[in-house]
mmCIF file of C-alpha atoms in Angstrom:
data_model
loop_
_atom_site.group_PDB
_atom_site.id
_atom_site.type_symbol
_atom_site.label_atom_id
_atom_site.label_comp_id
_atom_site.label_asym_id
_atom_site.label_seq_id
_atom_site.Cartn_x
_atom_site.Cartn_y
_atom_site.Cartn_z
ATOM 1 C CA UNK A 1 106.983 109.535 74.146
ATOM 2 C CA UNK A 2 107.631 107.296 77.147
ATOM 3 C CA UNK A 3 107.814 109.664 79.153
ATOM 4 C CA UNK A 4 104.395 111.232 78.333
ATOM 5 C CA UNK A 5 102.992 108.167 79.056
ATOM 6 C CA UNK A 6 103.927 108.284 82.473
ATOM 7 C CA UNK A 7 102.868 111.377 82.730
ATOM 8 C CA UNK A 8 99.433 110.043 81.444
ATOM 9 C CA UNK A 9 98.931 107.188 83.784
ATOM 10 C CA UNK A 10 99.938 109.606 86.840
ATOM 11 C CA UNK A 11 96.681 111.600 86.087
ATOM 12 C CA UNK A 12 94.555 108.236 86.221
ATOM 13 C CA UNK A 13 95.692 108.453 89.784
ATOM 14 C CA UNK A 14 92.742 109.285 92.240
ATOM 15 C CA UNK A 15 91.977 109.708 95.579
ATOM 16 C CA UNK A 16 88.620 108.699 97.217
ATOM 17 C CA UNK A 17 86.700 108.074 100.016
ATOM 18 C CA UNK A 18 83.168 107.652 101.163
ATOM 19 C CA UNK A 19 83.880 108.033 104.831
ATOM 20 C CA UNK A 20 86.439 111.378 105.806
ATOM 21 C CA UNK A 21 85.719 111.441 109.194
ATOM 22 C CA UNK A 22 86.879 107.643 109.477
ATOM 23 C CA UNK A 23 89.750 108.259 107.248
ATOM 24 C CA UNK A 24 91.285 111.284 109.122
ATOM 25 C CA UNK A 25 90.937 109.070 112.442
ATOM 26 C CA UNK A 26 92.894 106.281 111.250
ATOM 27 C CA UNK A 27 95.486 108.442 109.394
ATOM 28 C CA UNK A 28 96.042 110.817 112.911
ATOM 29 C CA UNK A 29 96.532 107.057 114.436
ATOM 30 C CA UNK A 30 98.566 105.563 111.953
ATOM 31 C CA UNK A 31 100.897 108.995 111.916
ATOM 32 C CA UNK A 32 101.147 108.985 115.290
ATOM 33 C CA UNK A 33 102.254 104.983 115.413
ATOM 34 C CA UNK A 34 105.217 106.230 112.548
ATOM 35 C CA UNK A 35 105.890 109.223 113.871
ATOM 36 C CA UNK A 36 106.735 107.357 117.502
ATOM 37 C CA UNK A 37 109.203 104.670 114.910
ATOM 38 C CA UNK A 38 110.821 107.631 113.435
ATOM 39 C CA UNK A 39 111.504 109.358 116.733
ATOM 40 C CA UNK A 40 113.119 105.780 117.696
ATOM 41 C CA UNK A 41 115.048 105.265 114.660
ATOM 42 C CA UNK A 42 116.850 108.736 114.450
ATOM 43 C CA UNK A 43 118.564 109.523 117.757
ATOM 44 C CA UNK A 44 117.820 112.692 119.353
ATOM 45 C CA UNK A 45 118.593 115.595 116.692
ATOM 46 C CA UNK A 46 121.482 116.536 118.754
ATOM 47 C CA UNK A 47 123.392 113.822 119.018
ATOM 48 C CA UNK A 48 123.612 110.766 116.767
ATOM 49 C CA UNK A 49 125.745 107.859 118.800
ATOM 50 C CA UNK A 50 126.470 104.857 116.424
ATOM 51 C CA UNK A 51 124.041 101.930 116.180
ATOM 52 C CA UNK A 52 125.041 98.901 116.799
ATOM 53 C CA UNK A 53 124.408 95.445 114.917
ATOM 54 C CA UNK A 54 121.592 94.350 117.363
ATOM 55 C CA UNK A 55 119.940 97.371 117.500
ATOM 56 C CA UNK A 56 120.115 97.474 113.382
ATOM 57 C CA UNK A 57 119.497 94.150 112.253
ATOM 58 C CA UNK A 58 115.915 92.632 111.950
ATOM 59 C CA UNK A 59 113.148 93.088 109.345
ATOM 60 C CA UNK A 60 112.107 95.864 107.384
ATOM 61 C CA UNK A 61 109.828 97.496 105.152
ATOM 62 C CA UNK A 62 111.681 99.503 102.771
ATOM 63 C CA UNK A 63 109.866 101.812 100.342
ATOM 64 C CA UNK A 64 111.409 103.497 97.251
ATOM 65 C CA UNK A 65 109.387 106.502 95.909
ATOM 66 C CA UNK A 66 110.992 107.598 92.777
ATOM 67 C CA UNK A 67 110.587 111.107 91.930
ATOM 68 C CA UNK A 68 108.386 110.847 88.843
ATOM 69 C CA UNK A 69 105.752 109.394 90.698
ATOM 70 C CA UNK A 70 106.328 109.672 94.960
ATOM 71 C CA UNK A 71 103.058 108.371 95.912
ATOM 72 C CA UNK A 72 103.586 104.959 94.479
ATOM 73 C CA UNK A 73 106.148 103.538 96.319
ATOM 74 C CA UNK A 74 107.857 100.106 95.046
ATOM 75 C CA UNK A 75 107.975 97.889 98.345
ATOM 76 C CA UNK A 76 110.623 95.100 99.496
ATOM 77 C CA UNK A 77 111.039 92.850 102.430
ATOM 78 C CA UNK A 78 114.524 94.065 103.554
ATOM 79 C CA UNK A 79 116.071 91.620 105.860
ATOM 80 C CA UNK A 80 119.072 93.347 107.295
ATOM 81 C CA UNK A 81 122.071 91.299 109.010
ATOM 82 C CA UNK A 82 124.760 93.050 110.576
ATOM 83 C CA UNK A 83 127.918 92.230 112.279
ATOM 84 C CA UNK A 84 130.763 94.439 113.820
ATOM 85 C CA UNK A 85 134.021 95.077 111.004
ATOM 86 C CA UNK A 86 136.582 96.739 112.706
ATOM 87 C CA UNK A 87 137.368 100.101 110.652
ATOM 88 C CA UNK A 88 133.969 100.139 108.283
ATOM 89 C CA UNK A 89 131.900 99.498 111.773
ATOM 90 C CA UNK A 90 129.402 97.422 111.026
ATOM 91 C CA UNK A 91 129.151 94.883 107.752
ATOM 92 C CA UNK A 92 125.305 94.297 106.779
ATOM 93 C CA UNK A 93 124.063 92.223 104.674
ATOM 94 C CA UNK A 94 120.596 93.117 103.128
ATOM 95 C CA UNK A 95 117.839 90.638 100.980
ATOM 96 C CA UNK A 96 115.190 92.698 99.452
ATOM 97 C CA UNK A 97 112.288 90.543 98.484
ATOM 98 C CA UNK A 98 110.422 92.606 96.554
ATOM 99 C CA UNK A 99 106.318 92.917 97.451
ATOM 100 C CA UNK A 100 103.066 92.702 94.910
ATOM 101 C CA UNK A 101 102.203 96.148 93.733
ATOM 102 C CA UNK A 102 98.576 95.423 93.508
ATOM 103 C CA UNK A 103 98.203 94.714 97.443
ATOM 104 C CA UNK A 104 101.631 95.895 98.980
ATOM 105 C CA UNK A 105 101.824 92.362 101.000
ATOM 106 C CA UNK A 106 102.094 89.502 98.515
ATOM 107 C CA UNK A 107 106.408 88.731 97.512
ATOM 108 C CA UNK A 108 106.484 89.710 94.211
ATOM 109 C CA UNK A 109 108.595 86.131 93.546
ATOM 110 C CA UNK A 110 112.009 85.149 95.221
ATOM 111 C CA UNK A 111 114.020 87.534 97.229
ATOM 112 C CA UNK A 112 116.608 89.092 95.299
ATOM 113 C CA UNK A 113 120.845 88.274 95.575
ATOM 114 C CA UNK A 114 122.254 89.519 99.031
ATOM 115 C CA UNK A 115 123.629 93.183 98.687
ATOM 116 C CA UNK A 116 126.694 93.688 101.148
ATOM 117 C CA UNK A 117 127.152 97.245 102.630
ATOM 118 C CA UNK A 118 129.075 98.947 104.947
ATOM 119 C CA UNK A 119 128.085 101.466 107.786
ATOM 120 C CA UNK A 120 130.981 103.972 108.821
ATOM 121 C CA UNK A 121 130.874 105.984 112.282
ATOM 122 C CA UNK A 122 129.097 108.733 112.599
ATOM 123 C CA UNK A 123 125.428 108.043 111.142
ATOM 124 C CA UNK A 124 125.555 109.686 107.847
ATOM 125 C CA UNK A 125 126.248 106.771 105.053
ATOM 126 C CA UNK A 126 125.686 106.481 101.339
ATOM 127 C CA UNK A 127 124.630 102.827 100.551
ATOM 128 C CA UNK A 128 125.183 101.816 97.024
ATOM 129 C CA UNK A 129 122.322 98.960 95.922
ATOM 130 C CA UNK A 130 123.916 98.055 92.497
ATOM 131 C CA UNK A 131 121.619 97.356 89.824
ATOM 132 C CA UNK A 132 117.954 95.719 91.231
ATOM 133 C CA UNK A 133 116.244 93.378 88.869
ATOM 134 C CA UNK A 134 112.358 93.781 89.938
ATOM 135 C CA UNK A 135 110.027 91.854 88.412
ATOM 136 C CA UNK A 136 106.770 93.258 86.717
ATOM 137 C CA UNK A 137 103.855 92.343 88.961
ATOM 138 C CA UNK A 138 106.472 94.907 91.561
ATOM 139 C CA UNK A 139 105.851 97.912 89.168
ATOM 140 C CA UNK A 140 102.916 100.319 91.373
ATOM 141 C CA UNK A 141 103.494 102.726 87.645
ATOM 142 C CA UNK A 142 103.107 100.558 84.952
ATOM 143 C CA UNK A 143 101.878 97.036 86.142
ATOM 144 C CA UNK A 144 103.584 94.077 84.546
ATOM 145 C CA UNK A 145 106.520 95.545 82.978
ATOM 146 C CA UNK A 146 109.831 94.811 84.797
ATOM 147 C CA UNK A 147 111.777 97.070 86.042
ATOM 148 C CA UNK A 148 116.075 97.513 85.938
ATOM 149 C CA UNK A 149 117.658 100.600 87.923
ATOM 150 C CA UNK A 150 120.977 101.278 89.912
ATOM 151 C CA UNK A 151 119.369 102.820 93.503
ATOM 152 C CA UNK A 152 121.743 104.672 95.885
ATOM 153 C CA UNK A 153 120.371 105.540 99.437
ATOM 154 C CA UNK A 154 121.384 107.882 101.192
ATOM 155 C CA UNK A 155 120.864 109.169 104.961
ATOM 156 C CA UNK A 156 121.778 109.179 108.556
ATOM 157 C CA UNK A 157 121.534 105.531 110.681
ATOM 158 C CA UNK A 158 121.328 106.503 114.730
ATOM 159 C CA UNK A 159 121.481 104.282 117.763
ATOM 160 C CA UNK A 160 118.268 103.911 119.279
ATOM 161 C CA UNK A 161 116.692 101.172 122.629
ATOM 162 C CA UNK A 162 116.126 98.738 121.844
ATOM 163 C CA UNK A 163 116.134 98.574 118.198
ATOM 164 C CA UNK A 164 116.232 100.994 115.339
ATOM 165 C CA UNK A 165 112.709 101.354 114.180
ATOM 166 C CA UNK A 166 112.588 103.963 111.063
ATOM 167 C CA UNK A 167 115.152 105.167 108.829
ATOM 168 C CA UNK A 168 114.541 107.547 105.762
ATOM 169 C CA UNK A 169 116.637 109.671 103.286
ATOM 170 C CA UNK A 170 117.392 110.136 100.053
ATOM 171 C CA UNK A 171 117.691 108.348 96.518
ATOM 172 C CA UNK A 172 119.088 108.267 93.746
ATOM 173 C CA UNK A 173 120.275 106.424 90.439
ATOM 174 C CA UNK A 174 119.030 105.736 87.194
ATOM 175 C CA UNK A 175 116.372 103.450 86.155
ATOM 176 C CA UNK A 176 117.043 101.614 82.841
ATOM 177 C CA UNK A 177 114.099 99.725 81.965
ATOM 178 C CA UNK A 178 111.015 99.683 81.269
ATOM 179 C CA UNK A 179 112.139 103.712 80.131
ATOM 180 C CA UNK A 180 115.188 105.615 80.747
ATOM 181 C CA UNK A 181 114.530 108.048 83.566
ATOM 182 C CA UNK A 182 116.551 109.191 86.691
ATOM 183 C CA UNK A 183 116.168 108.928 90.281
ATOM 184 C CA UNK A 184 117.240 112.316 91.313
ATOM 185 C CA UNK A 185 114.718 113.636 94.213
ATOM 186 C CA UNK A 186 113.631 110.529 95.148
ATOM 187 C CA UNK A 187 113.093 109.261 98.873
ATOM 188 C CA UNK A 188 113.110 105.962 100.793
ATOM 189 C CA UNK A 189 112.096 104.976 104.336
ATOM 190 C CA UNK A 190 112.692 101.852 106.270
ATOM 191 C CA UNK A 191 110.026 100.746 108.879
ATOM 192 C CA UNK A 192 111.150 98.019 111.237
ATOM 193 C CA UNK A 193 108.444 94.910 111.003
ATOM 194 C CA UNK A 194 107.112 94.235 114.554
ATOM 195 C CA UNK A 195 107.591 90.277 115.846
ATOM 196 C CA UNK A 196 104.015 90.027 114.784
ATOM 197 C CA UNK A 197 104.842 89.820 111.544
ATOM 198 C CA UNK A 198 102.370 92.500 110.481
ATOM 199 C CA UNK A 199 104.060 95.049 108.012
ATOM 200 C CA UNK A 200 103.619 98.468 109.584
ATOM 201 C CA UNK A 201 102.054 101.377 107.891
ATOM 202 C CA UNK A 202 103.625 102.875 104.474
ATOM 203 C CA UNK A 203 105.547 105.928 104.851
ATOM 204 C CA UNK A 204 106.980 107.730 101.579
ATOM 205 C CA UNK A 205 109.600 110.062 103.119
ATOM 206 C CA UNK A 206 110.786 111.887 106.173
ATOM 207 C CA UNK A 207 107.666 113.832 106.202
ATOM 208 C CA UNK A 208 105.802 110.106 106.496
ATOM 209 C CA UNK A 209 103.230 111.242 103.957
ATOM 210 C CA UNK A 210 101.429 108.238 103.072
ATOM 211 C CA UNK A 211 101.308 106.872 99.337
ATOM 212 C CA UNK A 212 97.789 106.808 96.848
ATOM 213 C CA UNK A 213 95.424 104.401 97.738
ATOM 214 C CA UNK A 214 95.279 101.320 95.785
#
């Protein structure tokens, strides 16, 4: 029954514009802005050399689009910290604050606890979130009501100059609350935030597709 009541408020779920010509400008600018981070962030496609922990650590925008509903993306402020560690490569520490779903800019109260990860050689890494506590005025699918999920992301980390600007991949988990309901065929992209300050455009997956309107 919860379930069908996702399925319910998904339909609610519109698109619309009074101005296309307007929108199609700013979206051909605003995918060719992401398209230029992702080229940054994943190393040429033949070669991936390892990134290193000042071309990795900074601020982020991280989006999580679970499968059930892709085009509304739960958002965090990911701070990322890294430092070399010998065998494991780099050690990073990431805070997710997470952001208000009702403008995408607003933290969504205090950051959550520090999640440790580490990066191995190579590019390709599995990082393991542990179970995210994200309050209700977070939730883009059903406003208000907390929500309590293990997230794993997965993907490939390259080293770009002078910073890594865009990562995406995979995720996966389960969520626990407000319903039971897995993560499988979910996505996730990471979008460097500029020294402006100024969160860069959303991106929902390697394909930066953008998410619904709010």
């Amino acid at each position: 029954m919860a379930q069908r009541s996702f399925v319910a408020l998904f339909a609610l779920l519109a698109w619309g514009c009074a101005d296309p010509d307007g929108v199609m400008e700013d979206f051909a600018d605003r995918y060719a802005r992401t398209h230029a981070q992702k080229d940054a962030g994943a190393g040429d496609a033949g070669a991936c050399e390892d990134a290193t922990a000042e071309q990795l650590g900074g601020d982020y925008l991280l989006s999580i689009s679970p499968a059930f509903s892709p085009k509304t993306p739960i958002l965090f402020l990911c701070r990322l910290d890294a430092e070399p560690s010998g065998e494991s490569r780099l050690a990073v520490a990431m805070t997710l604050t997470p952001l208000s779903a009702s403008d995408r800019t607003t933290p969504a109260g205090d950051a959550l606890p520090v999640i440790p990860l580490d990066v191995p050689a190579g590019g390709a890494f599995v990082a393991d979130l542990g179970e995210l506590h994200i309050p209700g005025n977070a939730d883009p699918v059903l406003p208000g009501s907390a929500i309590v999920g293990t997230v794993t992301l997965s993907g490939t980390l390259c080293g770009a100059e002078p910073t890594v600007s865009f990562l995406c991949g995979d995720a996966s988990g389960n969520v626990t609350l407000p319903v039971a309901i897995g993560l499988a065929g979910s996505s996730w992209t990471l979008a460097r935030v500029p020294a402006s300050g100024e969160l860069p455009d959303i991106a929902i997956n390697c394909n930066l597709d953008p998410p619904d309107a709010l």
